[in-house]
Amino acid sequence: MKAYQKGILQAIPAQAVYLSFDLSPQADRSAAEAALRAVQSLADGERVVAGIGAQLAALFGAAIPGLYDFTEIPGAKMRLPATPAALWLWCRDSERGALVHVQRHVQQILAPAFILRQAICAFRYQDGRDLSGYEDGTENPQGEEALQVALTADGGSFAAVQQWEHRFDKLDAMSQDERDQTIGRRALDNEELEEAPASAHVKRTAQEDFEPEAFVLRRSMPWADAHQAGLVFVAFAASFAAFEAQLRRMSGAEDGITDDLFRFTLPLTTSYFWCPPLRNGKVDWSALGIV
């Protein structure tokens, strides 16, 4: 296996910013190539994890097997917004101020070929919990299994990214038992509730219950701004298949039962990216013909 972007498997950082870029209307292949070459000085796969969207691959005429834009889940009973982007950067650090300068530098380097679509400031909460109070990624694969789940043979990885907005008024209106039944785990000790309903989030997304099994490596982080807050859900895998299997079941497309998670939180975005392997300590753009 080639060298992979180590940030994919590393622990969640204390602070992060997720940057999504569109191609500038006047951008051509030459301008985009120059920008991508320049940003390699920052995209080390650890402090800055980089992902390519289908739009960017199309500009270079590159066929990256398995990469495509999310569009919809046929038969879904919940709204799942599709928000494709050309380039995605997950900037990670222990200190928020450092990320301010990283973002500023990245935007300067990528302009004028890329336009910032969205910047989401995220952070680690308590011991890795969602702002709802529940642990995130409890069933994540570990060790060698994590490598097999998250990475392809060439060291690449497919990332499914969703920004979820929590409706805290709805969550606050629930009793603690009702919240636990909604998630399918006790917030107090993270123990799974065997008697939880089929609509509980844990029941809807039990990775071993799919055929084939639908394992992903979750690397999600809470986010907040002056008006809203929620979770940036990020799932890394060797393809988008496992994520889509889970989303079909969550959205009710599979059996008509929707995930109780939708009672207090809703997705604002859904985007797909391919995270290339590393070469000489930098993100390898050779799949785009940049060598």
Short mmCIF file of C-alpha atoms in Angstrom, two decimals:
data_model
loop_
_atom_site.label_atom_id
_atom_site.label_comp_id
_atom_site.label_asym_id
_atom_site.label_seq_id
_atom_site.Cartn_x
_atom_site.Cartn_y
_atom_site.Cartn_z
CA MET A 1 0.00 0.00 0.00
CA LYS A 2 1.24 3.50 -0.85
CA ALA A 3 1.63 6.11 1.88
CA TYR A 4 -1.82 7.32 2.89
CA GLN A 5 -2.92 10.62 4.41
CA LYS A 6 -2.25 9.90 8.07
CA GLY A 7 -4.84 12.36 9.36
CA ILE A 8 -7.53 9.96 8.15
CA LEU A 9 -6.63 7.40 10.81
CA GLN A 10 -5.31 9.71 13.51
CA ALA A 11 -7.36 10.76 16.53
CA ILE A 12 -9.74 13.69 16.21
CA PRO A 13 -7.83 16.96 16.76
CA ALA A 14 -8.78 19.60 19.29
CA GLN A 15 -9.66 22.08 16.52
CA ALA A 16 -10.41 21.86 12.81
CA VAL A 17 -11.80 23.76 9.86
CA TYR A 18 -13.43 22.07 6.88
CA LEU A 19 -12.96 24.00 3.64
CA SER A 20 -14.97 23.27 0.48
CA PHE A 21 -14.03 24.94 -2.80
CA ASP A 22 -15.75 25.37 -6.15
CA LEU A 23 -13.87 25.97 -9.36
CA SER A 24 -13.79 29.61 -10.35
CA PRO A 25 -15.87 30.31 -13.52
CA GLN A 26 -12.74 31.49 -15.33
CA ALA A 27 -10.54 28.65 -14.10
CA ASP A 28 -8.95 26.45 -16.73
CA ARG A 29 -6.81 23.35 -16.33
CA SER A 30 -3.58 25.34 -16.30
CA ALA A 31 -4.73 27.66 -13.51
CA ALA A 32 -6.11 24.79 -11.44
CA GLU A 33 -2.87 22.81 -11.86
CA ALA A 34 -0.79 25.77 -10.71
CA ALA A 35 -2.98 26.21 -7.63
CA LEU A 36 -2.87 22.52 -6.74
CA ARG A 37 0.91 22.42 -7.11
CA ALA A 38 1.18 25.42 -4.82
CA VAL A 39 -1.09 24.01 -2.12
CA GLN A 40 1.01 20.83 -1.94
CA SER A 41 3.33 22.71 0.41
CA LEU A 42 0.53 22.64 3.00
CA ALA A 43 -1.34 19.46 2.10
CA ASP A 44 0.78 16.98 4.03
CA GLY A 45 -2.12 14.58 4.70
CA GLU A 46 -1.79 15.12 8.42
CA ARG A 47 -2.24 18.76 9.33
CA VAL A 48 -4.18 19.21 6.07
CA VAL A 49 -6.11 16.27 4.60
CA ALA A 50 -7.12 16.87 0.97
CA GLY A 51 -9.95 15.43 -1.13
CA ILE A 52 -10.76 15.70 -4.84
CA GLY A 53 -14.34 16.13 -6.04
CA ALA A 54 -15.73 14.79 -9.31
CA GLN A 55 -15.87 18.35 -10.73
CA LEU A 56 -12.12 18.74 -10.37
CA ALA A 57 -11.43 15.31 -11.85
CA ALA A 58 -13.62 16.21 -14.83
CA LEU A 59 -11.67 19.42 -15.46
CA PHE A 60 -8.50 17.35 -15.86
CA GLY A 61 -10.25 14.63 -17.85
CA ALA A 62 -9.26 12.18 -15.11
CA ALA A 63 -11.17 8.94 -14.58
CA ILE A 64 -10.79 8.11 -10.89
CA PRO A 65 -12.50 4.73 -10.38
CA GLY A 66 -15.24 4.95 -7.75
CA LEU A 67 -15.40 8.74 -7.60
CA TYR A 68 -18.69 10.47 -8.41
CA ASP A 69 -20.89 13.19 -6.93
CA PHE A 70 -23.62 12.37 -4.45
CA THR A 71 -27.00 13.10 -6.01
CA GLU A 72 -29.79 11.37 -4.08
CA ILE A 73 -30.95 8.18 -2.41
CA PRO A 74 -33.90 6.85 -4.46
CA GLY A 75 -36.95 6.35 -2.25
CA ALA A 76 -35.57 8.38 0.67
CA LYS A 77 -38.28 9.73 2.97
CA MET A 78 -36.01 12.47 4.34
CA ARG A 79 -34.40 15.35 2.49
CA LEU A 80 -30.73 14.66 1.76
CA PRO A 81 -29.22 17.77 0.12
CA ALA A 82 -26.58 17.11 -2.53
CA THR A 83 -23.80 19.72 -2.40
CA PRO A 84 -20.93 18.71 -4.71
CA ALA A 85 -17.65 20.61 -4.53
CA ALA A 86 -14.39 20.50 -6.46
CA LEU A 87 -11.90 20.39 -3.59
CA TRP A 88 -12.13 19.61 0.13
CA LEU A 89 -9.54 20.35 2.81
CA TRP A 90 -9.77 19.17 6.42
CA CYS A 91 -7.37 21.43 8.31
CA ARG A 92 -6.43 20.08 11.74
CA ASP A 93 -4.61 21.61 14.71
CA SER A 94 -4.54 21.87 18.48
CA GLU A 95 -5.07 25.62 18.44
CA ARG A 96 -7.79 27.66 16.75
CA GLY A 97 -5.58 30.65 15.94
CA ALA A 98 -3.21 28.49 13.93
CA LEU A 99 -6.10 27.39 11.74
CA VAL A 100 -7.04 31.00 11.02
CA HIS A 101 -3.65 31.45 9.38
CA VAL A 102 -3.80 28.09 7.60
CA GLN A 103 -7.17 28.96 6.08
CA ARG A 104 -5.98 32.41 5.06
CA HIS A 105 -2.88 30.96 3.42
CA VAL A 106 -4.84 28.22 1.64
CA GLN A 107 -7.32 30.69 0.17
CA GLN A 108 -4.51 32.91 -1.08
CA ILE A 109 -2.74 29.98 -2.72
CA LEU A 110 -5.84 28.56 -4.40
CA ALA A 111 -7.15 31.86 -5.76
CA PRO A 112 -8.11 32.66 -8.45
CA ALA A 113 -8.69 29.08 -9.69
CA PHE A 114 -10.82 28.08 -6.67
CA ILE A 115 -13.54 29.92 -4.76
CA LEU A 116 -14.29 29.10 -1.14
CA ARG A 117 -17.81 27.74 -0.91
CA GLN A 118 -17.95 26.91 2.78
CA ALA A 119 -15.76 26.99 5.89
CA ILE A 120 -16.97 25.05 8.93
CA CYS A 121 -15.15 25.53 12.23
CA ALA A 122 -15.19 22.35 14.30
CA PHE A 123 -13.81 21.17 17.63
CA ARG A 124 -13.44 18.19 19.92
CA TYR A 125 -16.12 18.08 22.64
CA GLN A 126 -15.39 16.39 25.97
CA ASP A 127 -14.10 12.84 25.30
CA GLY A 128 -15.13 12.75 21.65
CA ARG A 129 -18.86 13.29 22.04
CA ASP A 130 -21.42 14.88 19.79
CA LEU A 131 -23.08 18.02 21.18
CA SER A 132 -26.12 15.85 21.92
CA GLY A 133 -23.99 14.26 24.67
CA TYR A 134 -23.45 10.87 23.00
CA GLU A 135 -20.12 9.35 22.03
CA ASP A 136 -19.41 9.33 18.31
CA GLY A 137 -17.68 6.52 16.46
CA THR A 138 -18.13 3.87 19.15
CA GLU A 139 -18.15 1.06 16.59
CA ASN A 140 -15.18 2.32 14.59
CA PRO A 141 -12.83 -0.42 13.35
CA GLN A 142 -9.43 -0.42 15.02
CA GLY A 143 -5.86 -1.23 14.03
CA GLU A 144 -5.38 -3.28 10.87
CA GLU A 145 -9.13 -3.47 10.34
CA ALA A 146 -9.30 0.34 10.22
CA LEU A 147 -6.70 0.34 7.44
CA GLN A 148 -8.68 -2.21 5.45
CA VAL A 149 -11.98 -0.35 5.90
CA ALA A 150 -10.77 3.20 5.29
CA LEU A 151 -8.19 2.76 2.51
CA THR A 152 -7.90 1.34 -0.97
CA ALA A 153 -4.89 -0.69 -2.07
CA ASP A 154 -3.22 2.41 -3.52
CA GLY A 155 -3.50 4.33 -0.23
CA GLY A 156 -6.45 6.45 -1.32
CA SER A 157 -9.70 6.85 0.57
CA PHE A 158 -13.25 7.89 -0.28
CA ALA A 159 -14.75 10.50 2.05
CA ALA A 160 -18.47 11.12 2.53
CA VAL A 161 -19.02 14.47 4.26
CA GLN A 162 -22.26 15.79 5.74
CA GLN A 163 -22.97 18.85 7.85
CA TRP A 164 -25.83 18.16 10.27
CA GLU A 165 -27.67 20.92 12.14
CA HIS A 166 -29.10 20.01 15.55
CA ARG A 167 -32.48 21.32 16.67
CA PHE A 168 -31.67 21.64 20.35
CA ASP A 169 -35.20 22.76 21.24
CA LYS A 170 -36.46 19.37 20.10
CA LEU A 171 -33.69 17.56 21.95
CA ASP A 172 -34.29 19.57 25.11
CA ALA A 173 -37.98 18.62 25.02
CA MET A 174 -37.10 14.91 25.31
CA SER A 175 -36.61 13.11 28.61
CA GLN A 176 -33.24 11.41 29.11
CA ASP A 177 -34.83 8.01 28.54
CA GLU A 178 -36.44 9.25 25.32
CA ARG A 179 -33.07 10.54 24.13
CA ASP A 180 -31.41 7.22 24.93
CA GLN A 181 -34.12 5.35 23.04
CA THR A 182 -33.68 7.69 20.07
CA ILE A 183 -29.95 6.98 19.88
CA GLY A 184 -30.12 3.37 21.11
CA ARG A 185 -27.43 3.92 23.74
CA ARG A 186 -27.29 5.36 27.24
CA ALA A 187 -25.48 8.69 27.31
CA LEU A 188 -24.29 7.94 30.85
CA ASP A 189 -22.17 4.87 30.09
CA ASN A 190 -22.49 4.45 26.28
CA GLU A 191 -24.06 1.01 26.71
CA GLU A 192 -26.24 -0.16 23.83
CA LEU A 193 -29.92 -0.68 24.63
CA GLU A 194 -31.04 -4.09 23.41
CA GLU A 195 -34.68 -3.09 23.82
CA ALA A 196 -34.32 0.06 21.71
CA PRO A 197 -36.83 0.36 18.84
CA ALA A 198 -35.95 -0.54 15.26
CA SER A 199 -35.93 3.20 14.48
CA ALA A 200 -33.13 3.95 16.99
CA HIS A 201 -29.99 5.30 15.37
CA VAL A 202 -27.81 2.43 16.58
CA LYS A 203 -30.27 -0.12 15.17
CA ARG A 204 -30.49 1.69 11.83
CA THR A 205 -26.72 1.87 11.37
CA ALA A 206 -25.41 -1.38 12.91
CA GLN A 207 -22.63 -1.94 10.39
CA GLU A 208 -22.51 -5.72 10.78
CA ASP A 209 -26.25 -6.04 10.02
CA PHE A 210 -25.87 -5.15 6.34
CA GLU A 211 -25.19 -7.55 3.50
CA PRO A 212 -22.40 -7.04 2.76
CA GLU A 213 -21.30 -5.47 6.03
CA ALA A 214 -21.21 -1.67 5.84
CA PHE A 215 -18.18 -0.62 7.84
CA VAL A 216 -16.79 2.91 7.61
CA LEU A 217 -14.23 4.84 9.65
CA ARG A 218 -15.99 7.80 11.25
CA ARG A 219 -14.01 10.96 11.90
CA SER A 220 -16.79 13.37 12.81
CA MET A 221 -16.53 16.59 14.81
CA PRO A 222 -19.01 19.03 16.39
CA TRP A 223 -19.33 22.48 14.82
CA ALA A 224 -20.90 25.75 15.91
CA ASP A 225 -21.31 29.34 14.82
CA ALA A 226 -23.21 32.28 16.29
CA HIS A 227 -26.60 30.86 15.32
CA GLN A 228 -26.38 27.12 14.73
CA ALA A 229 -24.52 24.01 15.84
CA GLY A 230 -24.35 20.32 15.05
CA LEU A 231 -22.03 17.65 13.70
CA VAL A 232 -19.79 17.40 10.65
CA PHE A 233 -20.16 13.72 9.82
CA VAL A 234 -17.17 12.32 7.94
CA ALA A 235 -16.94 8.68 6.87
CA PHE A 236 -13.80 7.31 5.22
CA ALA A 237 -13.96 4.00 3.35
CA ALA A 238 -12.65 2.06 0.36
CA SER A 239 -15.76 3.13 -1.59
CA PHE A 240 -19.02 5.02 -1.03
CA ALA A 241 -21.03 1.78 -0.92
CA ALA A 242 -21.10 1.32 2.86
CA PHE A 243 -22.07 4.94 3.50
CA GLU A 244 -24.87 4.75 0.94
CA ALA A 245 -26.15 1.49 2.44
CA GLN A 246 -26.38 3.15 5.84
CA LEU A 247 -27.98 6.28 4.40
CA ARG A 248 -30.61 4.21 2.54
CA ARG A 249 -31.63 2.56 5.78
CA MET A 250 -31.50 5.77 7.83
CA SER A 251 -33.63 7.67 5.32
CA GLY A 252 -36.32 4.97 5.13
CA ALA A 253 -35.55 4.09 1.51
CA GLU A 254 -34.83 0.46 2.42
CA ASP A 255 -37.81 -0.51 4.60
CA GLY A 256 -39.85 2.65 5.23
CA ILE A 257 -38.49 3.15 8.76
CA THR A 258 -36.64 6.43 9.22
CA ASP A 259 -33.85 6.92 11.74
CA ASP A 260 -34.99 8.61 14.96
CA LEU A 261 -31.92 10.83 14.60
CA PHE A 262 -34.01 12.94 12.21
CA ARG A 263 -36.22 13.89 15.16
CA PHE A 264 -33.67 16.45 16.32
CA THR A 265 -31.07 16.87 13.57
CA LEU A 266 -31.10 17.29 9.79
CA PRO A 267 -28.38 17.20 7.12
CA LEU A 268 -27.56 20.48 5.39
CA THR A 269 -24.99 19.09 2.96
CA THR A 270 -23.77 15.83 1.43
CA SER A 271 -20.55 15.74 -0.59
CA TYR A 272 -18.23 13.04 -1.91
CA PHE A 273 -14.43 13.24 -2.31
CA TRP A 274 -11.48 11.00 -3.08
CA CYS A 275 -8.46 11.54 -0.85
CA PRO A 276 -5.30 10.66 -2.80
CA PRO A 277 -2.28 8.90 -1.29
CA LEU A 278 0.93 10.73 -0.42
CA ARG A 279 4.14 10.99 -2.38
CA ASN A 280 7.29 12.38 -0.75
CA GLY A 281 5.25 13.62 2.19
CA LYS A 282 2.77 15.59 0.05
CA VAL A 283 -0.62 14.81 -1.44
CA ASP A 284 -0.12 13.03 -4.77
CA TRP A 285 -2.06 14.71 -7.59
CA SER A 286 -0.84 12.24 -10.23
CA ALA A 287 -4.35 10.81 -10.71
CA LEU A 288 -5.15 14.22 -12.21
CA GLY A 289 -2.10 14.01 -14.48
CA ILE A 290 -0.08 16.38 -12.26
CA VAL A 291 3.36 14.87 -11.71
#
